[in-house]
Amino acid sequence: MTQVKFHSGRNIPLEMHKVRIIQKLNLLPVEERQAALVEAGYNTFLLQNKDVFLDMLTDSGVNAMSDRQEAAMLMADDSYAGSMTFTRLNNKLIEIFDMPYFLPTHQGRAAENVLSTTWVREGSVVPMNFHFTTSKEHIVRMGGRVIEVLAQEGRKVTSTHPFKGNIDVALLDKTIAEVGAQNVPFVRMEAGTNLIGGQPFSVANVREVRAVCDKYGVRLLMDASLLADNLYFIKEREEEFKDVDVRAITKELASMFDVIYFSARKLGFARGGGIMVRSEETYREMRGYIPLYEGFLTYGGMSVREMEAIAVGLDETMDMDYISQGPLFIKYMTEQLLANGVPVVTPSGGLGCHLDATRFLPHISQENYPAGSLATALYLASGVRGMERGTMSEAREPDGTQLLADMELVRLALPRRVFTMSQVDYAVDRVTWLWENRDLVGGLRFIEEPAILRFFYGRLEPVGDWPSALAAKFRADFQDSL
């Protein structure tokens, strides 16, 4: 990775790319932002992009593509079968991961559907370091359940542990022994655990997990959607790999998994996904579901142009100058907020900077969704759209009981190669203002609550008229400023 020091002594990340295509942004006045929230049912997912200034909702499908990716899209072979585009992508995956079989899907959750349909049955138990919303929903839909075997450090919002996404190996062993290996279709490890702040796991931990899986004859799967960030942290934080090339680290990791699936909306900087498989038997077991659910075996529901872009993007994922940009910007943002007293997840992980809504808004109960309230308030104060990652993102129990999240976080995603330093500083400034006016923020309650993945499209209302009070305070403090 390129090392650049500033003569001034400032410690700021330096973009190792230049901007050649731009998209005009629009920052609405606070009164119009409040009206947009009403229209969106106080759910940031339902805001119109025209009303958003900085979209930090997600890094999924919104990463900037490179000039090489754009050029590669012109080479696409749109043959329904026998496409050379598929061959190029397949060969690139084999080159990087050394896994011989590939099943294309239109994105990561489509891969989860295929995996769960193939192996999860009534009574199945899937241990994992931490669940993701869609991964859990697919397992539950097939009659299975998820048991999280995250290392204890991972449940601490503030910590100095470098690998909070590790699995508690003793707990994994105990879990498989108790439920029976025959009831465990696979163990899932998520690279860059999304719901606890994009926290990575170490290679050393994967080795121990692999040994437990071998002991019981259980498959080991990796969700590699956020692998780029995890690779960066392995190289930066795991002593054994400080001088090891990223490609060699990737092959070392991949060699320990039976199946690796991914969303290319994150890994590869384009839109698509797929499943890499080590054994021919496993490949054949899943193969029929691709044409059934996704598309033929040489495109799997993806645009061939996106497939060409993914092949190039995977090469770029092996370049530390590219994959360092996200974590470095996130670290900068986290450190600036910490310096201003704002509660955030530490250490900084991948994907985005994560605000700790539990400490930010301690006066709001989890039943009134503090993370959702904070995301709403932040949009009102700034035009920045973040994502609730807390109790709103959890599903209710079958009896209707509200399942409370382990953490109440607001994710401020930093899509790769998208934002400038001044935009990050703007977001820090407005979060800090909101922190200083946090007592004005109240809770939310559902007025339309879907049964499945409610956080995507459910509608809410404020408990009391706190948005008006917050907007009035903003106008008083900022006068005619947007």
Coordinates of N, CA, C and O in Angstrom, one line a residue, residues 45 57-61 107-113 116 126-141 145-150 155 186 188-199 222-226 261-263 265-266 350-351 354 387-390 392-395 403 405-406 409 411 413 452-453 455-456:
F45 N -35.0 4.4 4.2 CA -35.0 3.6 3.0 C -36.0 4.1 2.0 O -35.9 3.9 0.8
L57 N -26.4 5.4 3.2 CA -27.3 4.3 3.6 C -26.6 3.0 3.5 O -26.7 2.1 4.4
T58 N -25.8 2.8 2.4 CA -25.2 1.4 2.2 C -24.0 1.6 1.2 O -23.9 2.6 0.6
D59 N -23.2 0.5 1.1 CA -22.2 0.4 0.1 C -22.6 -0.6 -0.9 O -21.7 -1.0 -1.7
S60 N -23.8 -1.0 -0.9 CA -24.3 -2.1 -1.8 C -24.7 -1.6 -3.1 O -25.8 -0.9 -3.2
G61 N -23.9 -1.8 -4.2 CA -24.3 -1.4 -5.5 C -24.1 0.1 -5.8 O -24.5 0.5 -6.9
Q107 N -27.4 -11.5 -7.0 CA -26.8 -10.8 -5.9 C -26.6 -11.8 -4.7 O -27.0 -13.0 -4.8
G108 N -26.1 -11.3 -3.6 CA -25.8 -12.2 -2.4 C -27.0 -12.9 -1.8 O -26.9 -14.0 -1.5
R109 N -28.1 -12.2 -1.7 CA -29.2 -12.8 -1.0 C -29.8 -13.9 -1.9 O -30.5 -14.8 -1.4
A110 N -29.6 -13.8 -3.2 CA -30.0 -14.9 -4.1 C -29.2 -16.1 -3.8 O -29.7 -17.3 -3.9
A111 N -27.9 -15.9 -3.6 CA -27.0 -17.0 -3.2 C -27.5 -17.7 -1.9 O -27.5 -18.9 -1.8
E112 N -27.9 -16.8 -0.9 CA -28.4 -17.4 0.3 C -29.6 -18.2 0.1 O -29.8 -19.2 0.8
N113 N -30.5 -17.8 -0.8 CA -31.7 -18.6 -1.1 C -31.3 -19.9 -1.6 O -31.9 -21.0 -1.2
S116 N -29.7 -22.1 1.3 CA -30.7 -22.5 2.3 C -31.7 -23.5 1.7 O -32.1 -24.5 2.4
V126 N -27.9 -23.4 12.2 CA -26.8 -22.8 11.5 C -26.0 -21.9 12.5 O -26.5 -20.8 12.8
P127 N -24.9 -22.4 13.0 CA -24.0 -21.5 13.8 C -23.3 -20.5 12.9 O -22.9 -20.8 11.8
M128 N -23.1 -19.3 13.4 CA -22.4 -18.2 12.6 C -21.9 -17.2 13.5 O -22.3 -17.1 14.7
N129 N -20.9 -16.5 13.1 CA -20.3 -15.4 13.9 C -21.3 -14.4 14.2 O -21.5 -14.0 15.4
F130 N -22.1 -13.9 13.3 CA -23.2 -13.0 13.5 C -24.1 -13.1 12.3 O -23.7 -13.3 11.2
H131 N -25.4 -13.0 12.6 CA -26.4 -13.1 11.5 C -26.4 -11.8 10.7 O -26.1 -10.7 11.1
F132 N -26.9 -11.9 9.4 CA -27.3 -10.7 8.6 C -28.8 -10.9 8.4 O -29.3 -12.0 8.4
T133 N -29.5 -9.8 8.1 CA -30.9 -9.9 8.0 C -31.4 -10.9 7.0 O -32.3 -11.7 7.4
T134 N -30.9 -10.9 5.8 CA -31.4 -11.8 4.8 C -30.9 -13.2 5.0 O -31.6 -14.2 4.8
S135 N -29.6 -13.4 5.5 CA -29.1 -14.7 5.7 C -30.0 -15.4 6.8 O -30.3 -16.6 6.6
K136 N -30.4 -14.7 7.8 CA -31.2 -15.3 8.9 C -32.6 -15.6 8.3 O -33.2 -16.7 8.6
E137 N -33.2 -14.7 7.6 CA -34.5 -14.9 7.0 C -34.7 -16.1 6.1 O -35.6 -16.8 6.2
H138 N -33.7 -16.3 5.3 CA -33.7 -17.5 4.4 C -33.6 -18.8 5.2 O -34.3 -19.8 4.9
I139 N -32.8 -18.8 6.3 CA -32.7 -20.0 7.1 C -34.0 -20.3 7.9 O -34.5 -21.4 7.9
V140 N -34.6 -19.2 8.5 CA -35.8 -19.3 9.2 C -37.0 -19.8 8.3 O -37.8 -20.6 8.6
R141 N -37.0 -19.2 7.1 CA -38.0 -19.6 6.1 C -38.1 -21.1 5.8 O -39.1 -21.7 5.6
R145 N -32.9 -22.5 12.3 CA -32.7 -21.4 13.2 C -31.2 -21.1 13.3 O -30.3 -21.9 13.0
V146 N -30.9 -19.9 13.7 CA -29.5 -19.4 13.7 C -29.1 -19.3 15.2 O -29.8 -18.9 16.0
I147 N -27.8 -19.8 15.4 CA -27.2 -19.6 16.7 C -25.9 -18.8 16.5 O -25.0 -19.3 15.8
E148 N -25.9 -17.7 17.1 CA -24.7 -16.9 17.0 C -23.6 -17.3 18.0 O -23.9 -17.5 19.2
V149 N -22.4 -17.6 17.5 CA -21.3 -18.0 18.3 C -20.2 -17.0 18.2 O -19.0 -17.4 18.2
L150 N -20.5 -15.8 18.2 CA -19.6 -14.7 18.2 C -18.7 -14.7 19.4 O -19.2 -14.9 20.5
R155 N -19.4 -8.4 21.0 CA -20.7 -7.8 21.4 C -20.4 -6.5 22.2 O -21.4 -5.9 22.7
F186 N -24.4 -26.3 7.8 CA -23.1 -25.6 7.6 C -22.9 -24.6 8.7 O -23.8 -24.3 9.4
R188 N -21.5 -20.8 9.1 CA -21.3 -19.6 8.3 C -20.5 -18.5 9.0 O -20.7 -18.2 10.1
M189 N -19.4 -18.1 8.3 CA -18.6 -17.0 8.7 C -18.8 -15.8 7.8 O -18.6 -15.9 6.6
E190 N -19.2 -14.7 8.4 CA -19.4 -13.5 7.6 C -18.1 -12.6 7.7 O -17.8 -12.1 8.8
A191 N -17.5 -12.4 6.6 CA -16.3 -11.5 6.5 C -16.8 -10.0 6.7 O -17.5 -9.5 5.9
G192 N -16.3 -9.4 7.8 CA -16.8 -8.0 8.0 C -18.2 -8.0 8.5 O -19.1 -7.5 7.9
T193 N -18.4 -8.6 9.7 CA -19.8 -8.7 10.3 C -20.6 -7.4 10.2 O -20.3 -6.5 11.0
N194 N -21.6 -7.4 9.4 CA -22.3 -6.2 9.0 C -23.0 -5.5 10.2 O -22.9 -4.3 10.4
L195 N -23.7 -6.3 11.0 CA -24.6 -5.7 12.0 C -23.9 -5.3 13.3 O -24.6 -4.8 14.2
I196 N -22.6 -5.6 13.4 CA -21.9 -5.2 14.6 C -20.8 -4.2 14.3 O -19.8 -4.1 15.0
G197 N -20.9 -3.6 13.1 CA -20.0 -2.5 12.8 C -18.9 -2.9 11.8 O -17.9 -2.2 11.7
G198 N -19.2 -3.9 10.9 CA -18.2 -4.2 9.9 C -16.9 -4.8 10.4 O -15.8 -4.5 9.9
Q199 N -17.0 -5.6 11.5 CA -15.8 -6.1 12.2 C -15.3 -7.3 11.6 O -16.1 -8.2 11.2
M222 N -18.3 -19.2 3.8 CA -18.0 -17.8 4.0 C -18.9 -16.9 3.2 O -19.0 -17.1 2.0
D223 N -19.5 -15.9 3.8 CA -20.1 -14.8 3.1 C -19.0 -13.8 2.9 O -18.5 -13.1 3.8
A224 N -18.5 -13.7 1.7 CA -17.3 -12.8 1.3 C -17.7 -11.5 0.8 O -16.9 -10.8 0.2
S225 N -18.9 -11.0 1.0 CA -19.4 -9.8 0.5 C -18.5 -8.6 0.9 O -18.1 -7.7 0.1
L226 N -18.1 -8.6 2.2 CA -17.2 -7.5 2.7 C -15.8 -8.0 2.8 O -15.0 -7.6 3.7
Y261 N -19.7 -17.6 -0.9 CA -20.6 -16.8 -1.7 C -20.5 -15.3 -1.4 O -19.9 -14.9 -0.4
F262 N -21.0 -14.5 -2.3 CA -20.7 -13.1 -2.2 C -21.7 -12.2 -3.0 O -22.4 -12.7 -3.9
S263 N -21.9 -11.0 -2.5 CA -22.6 -10.0 -3.3 C -21.6 -9.2 -4.0 O -20.7 -8.5 -3.3
R265 N -22.2 -6.6 -5.4 CA -22.6 -5.2 -5.2 C -21.6 -4.6 -4.1 O -21.5 -3.3 -4.0
K266 N -20.9 -5.4 -3.4 CA -19.9 -5.0 -2.4 C -18.5 -5.5 -2.9 O -17.6 -4.7 -3.2
G350 N -15.0 -2.0 8.7 CA -15.2 -1.7 7.3 C -16.6 -1.2 7.1 O -17.4 -1.0 8.0
L351 N -17.0 -1.0 5.9 CA -18.3 -0.7 5.4 C -18.7 0.7 5.8 O -19.1 1.5 4.9
H354 N -20.0 3.7 12.4 CA -21.2 3.3 13.1 C -21.4 4.1 14.4 O -20.6 4.1 15.3
M387 N -28.3 4.3 7.8 CA -29.1 3.1 7.9 C -29.2 2.7 9.4 O -28.2 2.5 10.0
E388 N -30.5 2.4 9.8 CA -30.7 1.8 11.1 C -30.2 0.4 11.1 O -30.5 -0.4 10.2
R389 N -29.4 0.0 12.1 CA -28.9 -1.3 12.3 C -29.1 -1.7 13.8 O -28.2 -1.7 14.5
G390 N -30.4 -1.9 14.1 CA -30.7 -2.2 15.5 C -32.0 -3.0 15.6 O -32.3 -3.9 14.8
M392 N -35.1 -2.2 14.9 CA -36.0 -2.1 13.7 C -35.6 -3.2 12.7 O -36.4 -3.7 11.9
S393 N -34.3 -3.5 12.6 CA -33.8 -4.5 11.6 C -34.0 -5.9 12.0 O -33.8 -6.8 11.3
E394 N -34.5 -6.1 13.3 CA -34.8 -7.5 13.7 C -36.2 -7.9 13.4 O -37.1 -7.0 13.3
A395 N -36.5 -9.2 13.3 CA -37.9 -9.6 13.0 C -38.5 -9.9 14.4 O -37.8 -10.2 15.4
L403 N -38.2 -8.7 19.3 CA -36.8 -9.1 19.6 C -35.9 -7.9 19.6 O -35.9 -7.1 18.7
A405 N -32.4 -5.9 19.7 CA -31.1 -6.1 19.1 C -30.0 -6.0 20.2 O -30.2 -5.3 21.2
D406 N -28.9 -6.7 19.9 CA -27.7 -6.6 20.8 C -27.1 -5.2 20.8 O -26.6 -4.7 21.8
L409 N -27.3 0.6 16.3 CA -26.3 1.3 15.6 C -27.0 2.1 14.4 O -28.0 1.6 13.8
R411 N -25.5 3.1 10.8 CA -24.4 3.0 9.9 C -24.3 4.1 8.9 O -25.3 4.4 8.2
A413 N -22.5 4.5 5.9 CA -21.6 3.8 5.0 C -20.8 4.8 4.1 O -21.3 5.9 3.8
I452 N -42.2 -9.3 7.0 CA -40.9 -9.8 6.5 C -40.0 -8.5 6.2 O -40.4 -7.6 5.4
L453 N -38.8 -8.5 6.8 CA -37.8 -7.4 6.5 C -38.5 -6.1 6.6 O -38.4 -5.2 5.7
F455 N -37.8 -3.4 8.1 CA -37.0 -2.2 8.0 C -36.8 -1.6 6.6 O -36.5 -0.4 6.4
F456 N -37.0 -2.5 5.6 CA -36.9 -2.0 4.2 C -38.0 -1.1 3.8 O -37.8 -0.1 3.2

